[in-house]
Amino acid sequence: MLSLVQFETNPRLERALSGLELEPAPPDSNLQNRRILFAVAVDEAGPCPEYYAFLRRLRQEPDCLRGCTACVVVDGTTELYTKAAAQELVLAANLAGCGFPGRPLVEATGSLYNQHIQARNLGLSREETYFLRVRELARRLEAFRQPRFRRPKVLMLHASDQKRSNTLALGRAVCAQLEDCCEIRELQLLNGTVYDCRGCGYHACLHFAQNNTCFYGGVVAQEVLPAIREADLLLFLCPNYNDALSANLMALINRMTSLVVQQELRDTYLAAVVVSGYSGGDIVARQLLGAMSLNRGCILPPDFCLLQTAHDPGDAMKAPGAAAETERFARRLRDALLP
């Protein structure tokens, strides 16, 4: 049975959860080794104080969700704060040892306008679509089993300078810990070779995808997307650019629509190395997990990201405990991927 960890409620959220077999679990209880459905009600001021108290617990007890797998339902009374609440909770829970299947979020904004495409496709009302998606989410959480691979294929993606990058140095150090048991491939997204998504309509995008390309073609369609299709783990190297992913990485994520309309990434893991020159690595990590797990559908293994602060070239590998932290991160990836 799924454990329900809930923060406040509202009538619509209660209706969405009704009929599900859920065992209420207080946020301050022992939550290890459970399948958890987090339910968060958000009003015009954002989540409730108990939600933020739980985030503090997750950050102070980094193993308190070890052995857990979870999904999230967020229900809001306005158009704001639902996605931010979900991303913040998923990152904190993940760093506390919790894994997440791909697309682990069902989000309901106040108007439910964010359900309108699926509602139209299903021939249902927006509220009926929301309730149906919550039931499907609970079923997927109950049925989820981590895929395992005898020799996982790891694709390291970056747009970093070969000589100066702290992020690339850390990424290669992680891969060195994995090369005895994994097939490692490195792809650099060079400036001038990655065009951002044009925003084609769904049917146009599907037409290009069926021909294994997209509107722009080029290196993304010819080399990067095929490599992503074959990968078991996508390792993104993410230097912090003004508290955001770099332009080339974001352009690649946008261009992946032509891949995911034809092939789901539900058996593909996501991991990241995030390096900030000053601060803000958690912001970049939330952006990446939002784009690649909540939206694109990659699995989040426990502790999916290695976070480091380093500015001058070489600082990342010289930081106290850097070697041990790199080894720990690689070991977590091994535990997730290997039989």
Tab-separated table of C-alpha atoms in Angstrom:
chain	number	residue	atom	x	y	z
A	1	MET	CA	0.000	0.000	0.000
A	2	LEU	CA	1.180	3.524	-0.756
A	3	SER	CA	1.974	5.882	2.100
A	4	LEU	CA	0.332	9.308	1.870
A	5	VAL	CA	2.377	12.246	3.139
A	6	GLN	CA	0.071	15.255	2.871
A	7	PHE	CA	0.498	18.967	3.461
A	8	GLU	CA	-2.823	20.765	3.905
A	9	THR	CA	-5.752	19.971	1.653
A	10	ASN	CA	-8.655	21.450	-0.278
A	11	PRO	CA	-11.923	19.943	-1.543
A	12	ARG	CA	-10.598	19.269	-5.063
A	13	LEU	CA	-7.475	17.537	-3.782
A	14	GLU	CA	-9.622	15.400	-1.478
A	15	ARG	CA	-11.754	14.322	-4.443
A	16	ALA	CA	-8.629	13.558	-6.478
A	17	LEU	CA	-7.295	11.250	-3.747
A	18	SER	CA	-10.613	9.601	-2.924
A	19	GLY	CA	-10.833	5.943	-3.857
A	20	LEU	CA	-7.071	5.370	-3.670
A	21	GLU	CA	-5.702	2.887	-1.138
A	22	LEU	CA	-3.426	5.146	0.866
A	23	GLU	CA	-2.015	4.829	4.351
A	24	PRO	CA	-1.565	8.266	5.975
A	25	ALA	CA	1.994	8.813	7.218
A	26	PRO	CA	2.868	11.849	9.373
A	27	PRO	CA	5.725	13.910	7.872
A	28	ASP	CA	7.719	13.540	11.090
A	29	SER	CA	7.432	9.722	11.213
A	30	ASN	CA	9.928	7.080	10.050
A	31	LEU	CA	9.463	7.124	6.263
A	32	GLN	CA	12.321	4.927	5.042
A	33	ASN	CA	11.716	2.046	2.598
A	34	ARG	CA	8.227	3.150	1.540
A	35	ARG	CA	6.389	4.027	-1.623
A	36	ILE	CA	5.184	7.532	-0.911
A	37	LEU	CA	2.598	9.710	-2.586
A	38	PHE	CA	3.247	13.306	-1.567
A	39	ALA	CA	0.147	15.514	-1.749
A	40	VAL	CA	0.588	19.268	-1.418
A	41	ALA	CA	-2.176	21.867	-1.357
A	42	VAL	CA	-1.027	25.330	-2.426
A	43	ASP	CA	-3.014	28.535	-1.970
A	44	GLU	CA	-2.449	32.146	-3.021
A	45	ALA	CA	0.429	32.419	-0.524
A	46	GLY	CA	2.112	29.155	-1.532
A	47	PRO	CA	2.557	25.939	0.488
A	48	CYS	CA	1.761	25.736	4.187
A	49	PRO	CA	4.351	26.082	7.010
A	50	GLU	CA	4.341	22.297	7.608
A	51	TYR	CA	5.594	21.791	4.050
A	52	TYR	CA	8.603	24.021	4.717
A	53	ALA	CA	9.237	22.289	8.050
A	54	PHE	CA	9.373	18.993	6.144
A	55	LEU	CA	11.885	20.444	3.661
A	56	ARG	CA	14.066	21.394	6.617
A	57	ARG	CA	13.835	17.848	7.946
A	58	LEU	CA	14.863	16.403	4.566
A	59	ARG	CA	17.873	18.713	4.393
A	60	GLN	CA	18.922	18.009	7.975
A	61	GLU	CA	18.485	14.199	7.745
A	62	PRO	CA	20.037	13.243	4.386
A	63	ASP	CA	19.110	9.547	4.718
A	64	CYS	CA	15.588	9.906	6.094
A	65	LEU	CA	14.005	8.740	2.807
A	66	ARG	CA	16.598	6.081	1.975
A	67	GLY	CA	14.937	3.177	0.183
A	68	CYS	CA	11.881	5.209	-0.823
A	69	THR	CA	10.250	5.736	-4.206
A	70	ALA	CA	7.800	8.602	-4.542
A	71	CYS	CA	5.472	10.638	-6.730
A	72	VAL	CA	3.865	14.031	-6.128
A	73	VAL	CA	0.443	15.635	-6.512
A	74	VAL	CA	0.265	19.415	-6.143
A	75	ASP	CA	-3.102	21.196	-6.182
A	76	GLY	CA	-3.244	24.991	-6.268
A	77	THR	CA	-5.930	27.635	-5.946
A	78	THR	CA	-4.138	30.037	-8.336
A	79	GLU	CA	-1.854	29.730	-11.372
A	80	LEU	CA	1.271	30.218	-9.254
A	81	TYR	CA	3.600	28.215	-6.988
A	82	THR	CA	2.535	24.656	-7.895
A	83	LYS	CA	5.507	23.765	-10.094
A	84	ALA	CA	7.976	25.536	-7.798
A	85	ALA	CA	6.643	23.591	-4.792
A	86	ALA	CA	6.969	20.316	-6.682
A	87	GLN	CA	10.527	20.961	-7.860
A	88	GLU	CA	11.693	22.019	-4.415
A	89	LEU	CA	10.139	18.968	-2.755
A	90	VAL	CA	11.495	16.521	-5.345
A	91	LEU	CA	15.053	17.840	-5.043
A	92	ALA	CA	15.037	17.807	-1.230
A	93	ALA	CA	13.503	14.317	-1.120
A	94	ASN	CA	15.928	13.026	-3.750
A	95	LEU	CA	18.960	14.288	-1.824
A	96	ALA	CA	17.487	12.542	1.247
A	97	GLY	CA	17.656	9.200	-0.579
A	98	CYS	CA	14.337	9.016	-2.445
A	99	GLY	CA	14.071	7.883	-6.073
A	100	PHE	CA	11.377	9.002	-8.509
A	101	PRO	CA	10.008	7.309	-11.628
A	102	GLY	CA	9.760	9.390	-14.781
A	103	ARG	CA	7.000	12.018	-14.857
A	104	PRO	CA	6.363	11.714	-11.105
A	105	LEU	CA	4.178	14.835	-10.888
A	106	VAL	CA	0.509	15.582	-11.424
A	107	GLU	CA	-0.018	19.316	-11.056
A	108	ALA	CA	-3.345	21.133	-10.878
A	109	THR	CA	-3.365	24.903	-11.212
A	110	GLY	CA	-6.340	26.868	-9.959
A	111	SER	CA	-8.076	27.047	-13.339
A	112	LEU	CA	-6.940	23.550	-14.422
A	113	TYR	CA	-6.000	25.133	-17.740
A	114	ASN	CA	-2.805	23.072	-17.594
A	115	GLN	CA	-5.003	20.005	-18.177
A	116	HIS	CA	-6.752	21.317	-21.283
A	117	ILE	CA	-4.679	19.519	-23.964
A	118	GLN	CA	-5.017	16.104	-22.356
A	119	ALA	CA	-8.675	16.767	-21.543
A	120	ARG	CA	-9.349	17.500	-25.196
A	121	ASN	CA	-7.499	14.368	-26.296
A	122	LEU	CA	-9.394	12.211	-23.793
A	123	GLY	CA	-12.786	13.793	-24.356
A	124	LEU	CA	-13.100	14.566	-20.633
A	125	SER	CA	-13.527	17.674	-18.539
A	126	ARG	CA	-10.373	19.235	-17.090
A	127	GLU	CA	-11.297	18.074	-13.590
A	128	GLU	CA	-12.025	14.518	-14.762
A	129	THR	CA	-8.674	14.504	-16.553
A	130	TYR	CA	-6.876	15.656	-13.412
A	131	PHE	CA	-8.528	12.932	-11.304
A	132	LEU	CA	-7.741	10.281	-13.922
A	133	ARG	CA	-4.082	11.340	-14.022
A	134	VAL	CA	-3.804	11.105	-10.222
A	135	ARG	CA	-5.174	7.547	-10.309
A	136	GLU	CA	-2.762	6.630	-13.103
A	137	LEU	CA	0.123	8.181	-11.156
A	138	ALA	CA	-0.703	6.061	-8.097
A	139	ARG	CA	-0.835	2.925	-10.262
A	140	ARG	CA	2.522	3.711	-11.865
A	141	LEU	CA	4.077	4.304	-8.442
A	142	GLU	CA	2.811	0.958	-7.162
A	143	ALA	CA	4.038	-0.888	-10.268
A	144	PHE	CA	7.400	0.878	-10.696
A	145	ARG	CA	10.513	-1.271	-10.714
A	146	GLN	CA	13.963	0.178	-11.291
A	147	PRO	CA	15.448	-1.017	-14.589
A	148	ARG	CA	18.826	-2.720	-14.214
A	149	PHE	CA	21.524	-3.220	-16.824
A	150	ARG	CA	24.405	-5.690	-17.087
A	151	ARG	CA	26.647	-3.042	-18.659
A	152	PRO	CA	24.864	0.314	-18.623
A	153	LYS	CA	25.370	2.826	-21.414
A	154	VAL	CA	26.258	6.224	-19.938
A	155	LEU	CA	26.039	9.330	-22.121
A	156	MET	CA	27.824	12.386	-20.707
A	157	LEU	CA	26.521	15.612	-22.269
A	158	HIS	CA	28.242	18.959	-21.874
A	159	ALA	CA	29.031	22.274	-23.526
A	160	SER	CA	32.152	23.026	-21.519
A	161	ASP	CA	35.609	24.298	-22.359
A	162	GLN	CA	38.011	21.371	-22.489
A	163	LYS	CA	40.839	23.104	-20.609
A	164	ARG	CA	39.216	25.377	-18.017
A	165	SER	CA	36.003	23.670	-16.947
A	166	ASN	CA	35.610	22.525	-13.346
A	167	THR	CA	32.345	20.858	-14.345
A	168	LEU	CA	34.018	18.777	-17.039
A	169	ALA	CA	36.826	17.777	-14.679
A	170	LEU	CA	34.318	16.510	-12.120
A	171	GLY	CA	32.235	14.755	-14.785
A	172	ARG	CA	35.249	12.909	-16.136
A	173	ALA	CA	36.277	11.955	-12.594
A	174	VAL	CA	32.840	10.423	-12.073
A	175	CYS	CA	33.043	8.547	-15.373
A	176	ALA	CA	36.477	7.218	-14.444
A	177	GLN	CA	34.799	5.554	-11.436
A	178	LEU	CA	32.216	3.951	-13.749
A	179	GLU	CA	34.255	2.848	-16.756
A	180	ASP	CA	34.957	-0.650	-15.381
A	181	CYS	CA	31.224	-1.482	-15.384
A	182	CYS	CA	29.671	0.928	-17.899
A	183	GLU	CA	30.058	1.959	-21.522
A	184	ILE	CA	30.893	5.666	-21.436
A	185	ARG	CA	30.273	8.070	-24.294
A	186	GLU	CA	30.991	11.806	-24.152
A	187	LEU	CA	29.299	14.361	-26.405
A	188	GLN	CA	30.182	18.042	-26.469
A	189	LEU	CA	27.527	20.480	-27.654
A	190	LEU	CA	29.604	23.045	-29.483
A	191	ASN	CA	28.565	26.658	-29.900
A	192	GLY	CA	26.985	27.288	-33.285
A	193	THR	CA	25.888	23.674	-33.777
A	194	VAL	CA	22.812	23.573	-31.513
A	195	TYR	CA	19.759	25.571	-32.559
A	196	ASP	CA	16.930	26.062	-30.097
A	197	CYS	CA	13.509	24.512	-30.710
A	198	ARG	CA	11.471	26.224	-33.441
A	199	GLY	CA	8.191	25.355	-31.734
A	200	CYS	CA	6.637	23.291	-34.525
A	201	GLY	CA	3.099	22.049	-33.949
A	202	TYR	CA	2.637	18.539	-32.557
A	203	HIS	CA	1.856	16.894	-35.908
A	204	ALA	CA	4.800	18.568	-37.660
A	205	CYS	CA	7.107	17.506	-34.830
A	206	LEU	CA	5.775	13.953	-35.010
A	207	HIS	CA	6.324	13.895	-38.785
A	208	PHE	CA	9.992	14.845	-38.363
A	209	ALA	CA	10.392	12.410	-35.437
A	210	GLN	CA	9.080	9.513	-37.522
A	211	ASN	CA	11.904	10.250	-39.942
A	212	ASN	CA	14.426	10.422	-37.066
A	213	THR	CA	15.065	14.126	-37.491
A	214	CYS	CA	13.532	17.503	-36.673
A	215	PHE	CA	13.030	20.811	-38.517
A	216	TYR	CA	16.646	21.920	-38.077
A	217	GLY	CA	18.330	18.536	-38.555
A	218	GLY	CA	22.053	18.991	-37.943
A	219	VAL	CA	24.216	17.442	-35.246
A	220	VAL	CA	21.396	17.197	-32.699
A	221	ALA	CA	19.196	15.087	-34.981
A	222	GLN	CA	22.063	13.150	-36.560
A	223	GLU	CA	24.205	12.376	-33.517
A	224	VAL	CA	22.867	13.580	-30.155
A	225	LEU	CA	19.271	12.341	-30.227
A	226	PRO	CA	20.264	8.837	-31.471
A	227	ALA	CA	22.815	8.666	-28.641
A	228	ILE	CA	20.135	9.648	-26.122
A	229	ARG	CA	17.831	6.922	-27.470
A	230	GLU	CA	20.530	4.312	-26.806
A	231	ALA	CA	21.609	5.565	-23.376
A	232	ASP	CA	20.621	4.018	-20.042
A	233	LEU	CA	21.907	7.027	-18.063
A	234	LEU	CA	22.108	10.650	-19.190
A	235	LEU	CA	24.805	12.478	-17.234
A	236	PHE	CA	24.381	16.233	-17.725
A	237	LEU	CA	27.334	18.479	-16.862
A	238	CYS	CA	25.790	21.761	-15.762
A	239	PRO	CA	27.879	24.819	-14.958
A	240	ASN	CA	25.755	27.513	-13.360
A	241	TYR	CA	25.174	30.334	-15.858
A	242	ASN	CA	23.367	33.169	-14.054
A	243	ASP	CA	21.431	30.636	-11.952
A	244	ALA	CA	20.310	28.678	-15.019
A	245	LEU	CA	21.352	25.893	-17.334
A	246	SER	CA	23.657	26.914	-20.158
A	247	ALA	CA	22.022	27.911	-23.452
A	248	ASN	CA	23.286	24.881	-25.355
A	249	LEU	CA	21.990	22.406	-22.771
A	250	MET	CA	18.624	24.157	-22.632
A	251	ALA	CA	18.395	24.187	-26.416
A	252	LEU	CA	19.075	20.444	-26.485
A	253	ILE	CA	16.345	19.785	-23.906
A	254	ASN	CA	13.902	21.861	-25.958
A	255	ARG	CA	14.851	19.972	-29.123
A	256	MET	CA	14.168	16.620	-27.423
A	257	THR	CA	10.446	17.022	-28.101
A	258	SER	CA	10.962	15.281	-31.441
A	259	LEU	CA	12.366	12.299	-29.541
A	260	VAL	CA	9.862	11.984	-26.690
A	261	VAL	CA	6.779	12.267	-28.927
A	262	GLN	CA	7.875	8.928	-30.373
A	263	GLN	CA	9.891	7.254	-27.611
A	264	GLU	CA	9.377	7.631	-23.865
A	265	LEU	CA	12.411	7.922	-21.600
A	266	ARG	CA	10.820	5.981	-18.729
A	267	ASP	CA	13.708	3.461	-18.637
A	268	THR	CA	16.419	6.143	-18.846
A	269	TYR	CA	18.089	7.508	-15.724
A	270	LEU	CA	19.062	11.140	-15.203
A	271	ALA	CA	22.131	12.308	-13.300
A	272	ALA	CA	23.988	15.610	-13.151
A	273	VAL	CA	27.149	17.346	-12.064
A	274	VAL	CA	26.309	20.958	-11.156
A	275	VAL	CA	29.093	23.449	-10.475
A	276	SER	CA	28.532	27.059	-9.398
A	277	GLY	CA	31.213	29.720	-9.344
A	278	TYR	CA	29.627	31.391	-6.332
A	279	SER	CA	26.291	29.834	-5.274
A	280	GLY	CA	22.932	28.643	-6.583
A	281	GLY	CA	23.620	25.052	-7.608
A	282	ASP	CA	20.300	23.940	-6.138
A	283	ILE	CA	18.457	26.299	-8.511
A	284	VAL	CA	20.122	24.701	-11.539
A	285	ALA	CA	19.465	21.190	-10.201
A	286	ARG	CA	15.754	21.991	-9.801
A	287	GLN	CA	15.625	23.381	-13.328
A	288	LEU	CA	17.214	20.233	-14.752
A	289	LEU	CA	15.041	17.748	-12.851
A	290	GLY	CA	11.968	19.789	-13.776
A	291	ALA	CA	12.821	19.680	-17.466
A	292	MET	CA	14.187	16.142	-17.735
A	293	SER	CA	12.250	14.158	-15.113
A	294	LEU	CA	8.989	15.966	-14.358
A	295	ASN	CA	8.507	16.859	-18.045
A	296	ARG	CA	10.665	14.625	-20.255
A	297	GLY	CA	10.178	11.511	-18.134
A	298	CYS	CA	13.642	10.355	-17.022
A	299	ILE	CA	14.021	8.352	-13.806
A	300	LEU	CA	15.640	10.165	-10.875
A	301	PRO	CA	17.886	7.772	-8.940
A	302	PRO	CA	18.517	8.693	-5.297
A	303	ASP	CA	21.033	11.551	-4.987
A	304	PHE	CA	20.828	12.267	-8.710
A	305	CYS	CA	23.200	15.248	-8.653
A	306	LEU	CA	26.679	16.107	-7.475
A	307	LEU	CA	26.713	19.745	-6.324
A	308	GLN	CA	29.968	21.678	-6.056
A	309	THR	CA	31.080	25.293	-5.730
A	310	ALA	CA	34.246	26.194	-7.639
A	311	HIS	CA	35.275	29.228	-9.684
A	312	ASP	CA	38.933	29.218	-10.728
A	313	PRO	CA	40.110	26.422	-13.058
A	314	GLY	CA	41.044	23.334	-11.074
A	315	ASP	CA	39.314	24.407	-7.858
A	316	ALA	CA	36.643	21.699	-8.009
A	317	MET	CA	39.096	18.810	-7.774
A	318	LYS	CA	41.132	20.601	-5.077
A	319	ALA	CA	38.155	21.216	-2.796
A	320	PRO	CA	38.261	19.393	0.563
A	321	GLY	CA	36.569	16.009	0.235
A	322	ALA	CA	36.115	16.323	-3.546
A	323	ALA	CA	37.595	12.908	-4.325
A	324	ALA	CA	35.494	11.171	-1.666
A	325	GLU	CA	32.332	12.948	-2.797
A	326	THR	CA	32.978	12.006	-6.432
A	327	GLU	CA	33.500	8.374	-5.439
A	328	ARG	CA	30.305	8.394	-3.325
A	329	PHE	CA	28.289	9.854	-6.204
A	330	ALA	CA	29.604	7.250	-8.660
A	331	ARG	CA	28.828	4.481	-6.171
A	332	ARG	CA	25.210	5.680	-5.898
A	333	LEU	CA	24.898	5.537	-9.680
A	334	ARG	CA	26.309	2.005	-9.701
A	335	ASP	CA	23.770	0.961	-7.057
A	336	ALA	CA	20.928	2.320	-9.182
A	337	LEU	CA	22.042	0.890	-12.530
A	338	LEU	CA	23.591	-2.510	-11.889
A	339	PRO	CA	21.757	-5.766	-11.055
